[in-house]
XYZ file of C-alpha atoms in Angstrom:
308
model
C 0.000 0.000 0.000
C 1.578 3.419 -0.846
C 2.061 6.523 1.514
C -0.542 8.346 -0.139
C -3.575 5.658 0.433
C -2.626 5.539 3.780
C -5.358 6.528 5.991
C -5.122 7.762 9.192
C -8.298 6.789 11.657
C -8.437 8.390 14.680
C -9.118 6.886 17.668
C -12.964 7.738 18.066
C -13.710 6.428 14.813
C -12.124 2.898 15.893
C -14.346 2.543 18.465
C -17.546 4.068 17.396
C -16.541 1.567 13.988
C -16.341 -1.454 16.303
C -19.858 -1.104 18.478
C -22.389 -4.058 17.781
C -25.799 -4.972 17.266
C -26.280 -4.847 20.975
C -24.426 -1.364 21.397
C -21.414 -3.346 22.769
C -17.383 -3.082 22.367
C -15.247 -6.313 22.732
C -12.151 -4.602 24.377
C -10.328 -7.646 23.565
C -10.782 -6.815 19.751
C -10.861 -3.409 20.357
C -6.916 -3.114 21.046
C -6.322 -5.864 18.138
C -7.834 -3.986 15.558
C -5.908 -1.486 16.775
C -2.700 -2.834 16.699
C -3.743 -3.913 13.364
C -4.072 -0.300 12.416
C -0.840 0.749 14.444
C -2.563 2.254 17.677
C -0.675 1.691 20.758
C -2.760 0.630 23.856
C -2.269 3.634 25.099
C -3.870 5.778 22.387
C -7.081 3.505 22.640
C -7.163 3.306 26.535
C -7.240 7.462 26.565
C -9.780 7.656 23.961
C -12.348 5.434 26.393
C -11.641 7.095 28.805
C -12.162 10.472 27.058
C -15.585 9.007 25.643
C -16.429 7.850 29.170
C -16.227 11.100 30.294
C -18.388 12.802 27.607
C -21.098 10.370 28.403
C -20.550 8.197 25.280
C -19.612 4.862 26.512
C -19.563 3.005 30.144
C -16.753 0.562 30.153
C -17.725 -2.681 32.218
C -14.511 -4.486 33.596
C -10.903 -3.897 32.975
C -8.372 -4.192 29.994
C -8.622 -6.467 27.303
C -11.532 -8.725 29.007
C -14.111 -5.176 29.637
C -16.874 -4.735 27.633
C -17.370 -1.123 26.406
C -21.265 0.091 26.571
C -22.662 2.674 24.040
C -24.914 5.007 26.279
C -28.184 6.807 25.038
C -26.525 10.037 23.923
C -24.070 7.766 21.724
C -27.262 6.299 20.011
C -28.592 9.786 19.464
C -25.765 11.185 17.630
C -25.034 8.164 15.614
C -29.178 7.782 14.279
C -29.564 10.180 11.726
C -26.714 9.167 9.883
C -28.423 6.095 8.142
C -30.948 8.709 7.001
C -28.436 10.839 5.499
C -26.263 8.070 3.365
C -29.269 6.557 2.156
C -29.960 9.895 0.654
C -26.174 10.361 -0.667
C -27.328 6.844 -2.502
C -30.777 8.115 -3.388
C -29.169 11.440 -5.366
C -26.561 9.169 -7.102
C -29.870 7.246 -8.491
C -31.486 9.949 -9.435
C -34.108 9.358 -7.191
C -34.098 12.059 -5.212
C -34.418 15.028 -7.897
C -34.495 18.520 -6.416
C -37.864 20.459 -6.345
C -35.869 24.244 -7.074
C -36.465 24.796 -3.193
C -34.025 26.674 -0.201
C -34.781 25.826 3.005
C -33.578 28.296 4.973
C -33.430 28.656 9.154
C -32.997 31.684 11.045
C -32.511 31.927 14.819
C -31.491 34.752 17.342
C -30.376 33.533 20.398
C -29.292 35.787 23.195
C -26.343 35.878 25.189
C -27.112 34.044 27.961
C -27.955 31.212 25.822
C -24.920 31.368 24.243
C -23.642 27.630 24.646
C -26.937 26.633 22.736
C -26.924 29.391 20.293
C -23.174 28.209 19.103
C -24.805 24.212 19.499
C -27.425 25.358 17.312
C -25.109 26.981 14.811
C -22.711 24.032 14.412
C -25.709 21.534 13.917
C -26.786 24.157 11.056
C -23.785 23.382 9.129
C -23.379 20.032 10.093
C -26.724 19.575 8.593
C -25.524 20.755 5.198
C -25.984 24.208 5.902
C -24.502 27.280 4.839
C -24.684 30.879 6.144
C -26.331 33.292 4.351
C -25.765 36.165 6.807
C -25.776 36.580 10.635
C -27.802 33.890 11.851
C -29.558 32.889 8.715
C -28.263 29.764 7.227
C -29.220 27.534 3.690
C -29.820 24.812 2.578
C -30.353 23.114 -0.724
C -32.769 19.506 1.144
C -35.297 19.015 3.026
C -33.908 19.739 7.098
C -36.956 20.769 8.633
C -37.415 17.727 11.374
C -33.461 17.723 11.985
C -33.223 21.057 12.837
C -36.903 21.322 14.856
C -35.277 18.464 17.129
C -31.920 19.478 17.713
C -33.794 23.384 18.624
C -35.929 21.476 20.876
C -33.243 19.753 22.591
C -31.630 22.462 23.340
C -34.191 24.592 24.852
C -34.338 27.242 21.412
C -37.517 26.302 19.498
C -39.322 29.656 20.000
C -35.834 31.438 18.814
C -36.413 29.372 15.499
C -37.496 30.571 11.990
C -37.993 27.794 9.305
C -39.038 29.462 5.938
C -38.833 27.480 2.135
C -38.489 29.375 -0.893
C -37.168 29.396 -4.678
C -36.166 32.637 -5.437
C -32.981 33.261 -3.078
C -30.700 36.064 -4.032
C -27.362 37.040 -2.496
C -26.111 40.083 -3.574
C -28.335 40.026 -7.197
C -27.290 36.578 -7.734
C -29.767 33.828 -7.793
C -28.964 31.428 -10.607
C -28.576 28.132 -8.403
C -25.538 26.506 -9.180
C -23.776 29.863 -8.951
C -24.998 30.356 -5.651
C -23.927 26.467 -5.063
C -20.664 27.574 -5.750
C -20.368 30.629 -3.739
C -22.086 29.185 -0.134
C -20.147 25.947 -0.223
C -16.436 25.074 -0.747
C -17.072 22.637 -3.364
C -13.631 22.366 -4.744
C -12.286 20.762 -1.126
C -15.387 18.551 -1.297
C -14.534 17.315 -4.502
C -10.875 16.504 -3.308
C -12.296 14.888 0.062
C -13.954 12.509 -2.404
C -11.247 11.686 -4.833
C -9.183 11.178 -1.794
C -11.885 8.531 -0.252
C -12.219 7.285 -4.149
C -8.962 6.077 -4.044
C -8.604 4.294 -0.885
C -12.189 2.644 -1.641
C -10.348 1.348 -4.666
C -7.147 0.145 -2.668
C -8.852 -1.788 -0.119
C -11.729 -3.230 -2.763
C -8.409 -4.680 -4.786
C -7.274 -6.126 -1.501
C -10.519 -7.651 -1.171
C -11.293 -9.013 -4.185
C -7.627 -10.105 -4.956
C -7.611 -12.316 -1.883
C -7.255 -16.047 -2.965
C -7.828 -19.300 -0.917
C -8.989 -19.390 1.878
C -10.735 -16.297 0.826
C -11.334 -12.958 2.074
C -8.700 -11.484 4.669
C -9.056 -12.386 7.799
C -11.495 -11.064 10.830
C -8.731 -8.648 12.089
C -7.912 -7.364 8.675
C -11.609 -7.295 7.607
C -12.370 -4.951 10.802
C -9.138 -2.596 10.097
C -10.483 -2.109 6.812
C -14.270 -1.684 7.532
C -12.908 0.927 10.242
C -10.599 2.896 7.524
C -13.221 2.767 5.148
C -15.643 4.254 8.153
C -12.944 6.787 9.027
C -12.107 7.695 5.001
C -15.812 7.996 4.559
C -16.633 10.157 7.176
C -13.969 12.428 7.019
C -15.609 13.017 3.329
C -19.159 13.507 3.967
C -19.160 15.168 7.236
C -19.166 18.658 6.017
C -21.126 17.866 2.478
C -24.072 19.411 1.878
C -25.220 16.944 0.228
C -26.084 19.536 -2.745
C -28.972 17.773 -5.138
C -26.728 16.514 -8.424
C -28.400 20.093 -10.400
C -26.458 22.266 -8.591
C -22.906 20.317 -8.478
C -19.981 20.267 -11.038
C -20.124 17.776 -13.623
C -18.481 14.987 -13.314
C -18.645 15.146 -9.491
C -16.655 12.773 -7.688
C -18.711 11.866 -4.870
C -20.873 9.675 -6.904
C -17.661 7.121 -8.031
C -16.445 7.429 -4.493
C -19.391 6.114 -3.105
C -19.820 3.480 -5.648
C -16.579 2.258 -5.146
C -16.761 2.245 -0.695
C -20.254 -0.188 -1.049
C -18.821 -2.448 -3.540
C -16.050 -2.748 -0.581
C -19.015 -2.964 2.311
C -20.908 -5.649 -0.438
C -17.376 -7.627 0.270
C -17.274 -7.242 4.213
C -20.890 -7.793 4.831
C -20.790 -11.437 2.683
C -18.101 -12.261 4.368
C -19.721 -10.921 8.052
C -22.384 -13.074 6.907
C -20.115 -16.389 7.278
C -18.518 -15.212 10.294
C -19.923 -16.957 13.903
C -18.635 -13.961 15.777
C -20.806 -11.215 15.825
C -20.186 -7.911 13.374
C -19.423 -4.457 13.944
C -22.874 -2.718 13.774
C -21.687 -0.705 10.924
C -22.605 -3.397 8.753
C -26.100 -4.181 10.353
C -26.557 -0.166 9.742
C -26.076 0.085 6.112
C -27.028 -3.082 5.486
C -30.020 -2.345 4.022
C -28.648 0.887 1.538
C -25.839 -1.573 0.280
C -29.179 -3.693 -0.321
C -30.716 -0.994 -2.474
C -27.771 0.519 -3.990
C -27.256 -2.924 -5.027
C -30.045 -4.085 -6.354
C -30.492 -6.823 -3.501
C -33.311 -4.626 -2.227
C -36.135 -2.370 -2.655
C -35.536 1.259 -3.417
C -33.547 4.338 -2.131
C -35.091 7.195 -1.064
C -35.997 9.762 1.303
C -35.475 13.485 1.916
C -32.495 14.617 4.638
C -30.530 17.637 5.435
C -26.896 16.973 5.707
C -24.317 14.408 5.171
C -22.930 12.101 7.635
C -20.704 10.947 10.468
């Protein structure tokens, strides 16, 4: 494997790639996969503790024999994501066209509030958002529920303005894609996704050039479900997820993608065989690799942001 397809996973992403069916670490594989990956113990025994601490995880027994435990919170953060990636495949389809409409949120938060006002803010643009001017923020799908729950959890419905429209103008500009262009940085995007296109295609030769007695091993099968997790994410967490109208053309995102669930169509037949239960990574997009596939039915349904 070259320097270049090298890809770095950090610590977080190891274990939040790792959690089960039942919401369950195996330390024991935990620190093998790492080692696989070239973690030291170390790095993984500060990173449970540090999720410990923000109320992500509650580790039951000691070192290699402790089970970690995926709290509540955990399980809220991680949710939504399905929703969004099933939409990343739904666009590539061209089943989710776009309807010409903004959706736009405004909020004005006071001082006080501040901690949720800046919450607020970053779930905007993690949501696919992008600011318009002081605390109004775009965006190009349907984010309406998202947003409406993450304001209610933090205590700033009434502070909330949800609006829809196609005519948006910044500055006399309205033609779409131009406006695409100017509210989102869509030449990194397109790099982030070349970058994940590549390593897709590293580890799917590794995969697919494995001979008797077939695909890699458990602990090599986990180190690369965990870089693909880590290459994937570090992709699509700031994409907008902009409907195919308003992106460059050819846009890379669409190959990337391809090419990371021909690699999970690998791992999950081969999860399949194993006795040992999976990561639940690939009980999570099971059902997307289904339809993107053509194992299952179809793709679809409207969501803010990307993913994760």
């Amino acid at each position: 494997m070259t320097e270049e397809l090298r890809t770095e996973v950090p610590t977080r992403t190891l274990v939040e790639g790792l959690v089960r069916a039942d919401g369950t670490v195996d330390a024991g594989e935990l620190y093998e996969v790492a080692g696989a990956l070239g973690m030291s113990d170390q790095q993984v025994r500060l990173c449970i503790k540090r999720m410990a601490a923000d109320g992500l995880l509650v580790q039951e027994g000691r070192g290699r024999r402790a089970v970690l435990r995926e709290t509540a919170e955990a399980q809220r953060v991680a949710d939504p994501e399905v929703d969004f990636v099933r939409h990343m495949y739904a666009q590539d389809a061209g089943l989710a066209p776009w309807d010409g409409s903004w959706h736009l949120a405004a909020f004005a938060v006071p001082e006080p509030a501040r901690q949720a006002r800046d919450a607020l803010r970053e779930t905007l643009v993690r949501l696919g958002g992008a600011a318009v001017q002081g605390g109004v923020y775009a965006c190009a799908n349907a984010w309406e529920p998202y947003v409406e729950a993450e304001a209610d959890r933090l205590g700033v419905r009434g502070r909330l303005t949800l609006l829809t429209s196609t005519d948006l103008r910044i500055g006399g500009e309205s033609d779409p894609i131009a406006l695409a262009r100017r509210l989102w940085p869509l030449d990194e995007l397109a790099d982030g996704h070349r970058r994940l296109a590549a390593v897709a295609r590293a580890r799917l030769a590794r995969l697919t050039a494995a001979t008797s007695p077939g695909l890699p091993g458990r602990t090599e099968r986990l180190a690369i479900t965990v870089e693909l997790a880590a290459e994937f994410t570090r992709a699509t967490t700031l994409d907008p997820l902009l409907p195919p109208e308003l992106l460059p053309r050819p846009w890379p995102g669409a190959e990337a993608r391809a090419l990371t669930a021909d690699c999970w169509r690998l791992l999950l037949h081969a999860e399949r065989s194993d006795p040992a239960p999976g990561p639940r990574l690939f009980h999570r997009y099971d059902e997307v690799v289904r339809e993107i596939t053509g194992a299952g039915g179809e793709a679809g349904g409207e969501a803010g942001r990307g993913a994760g």
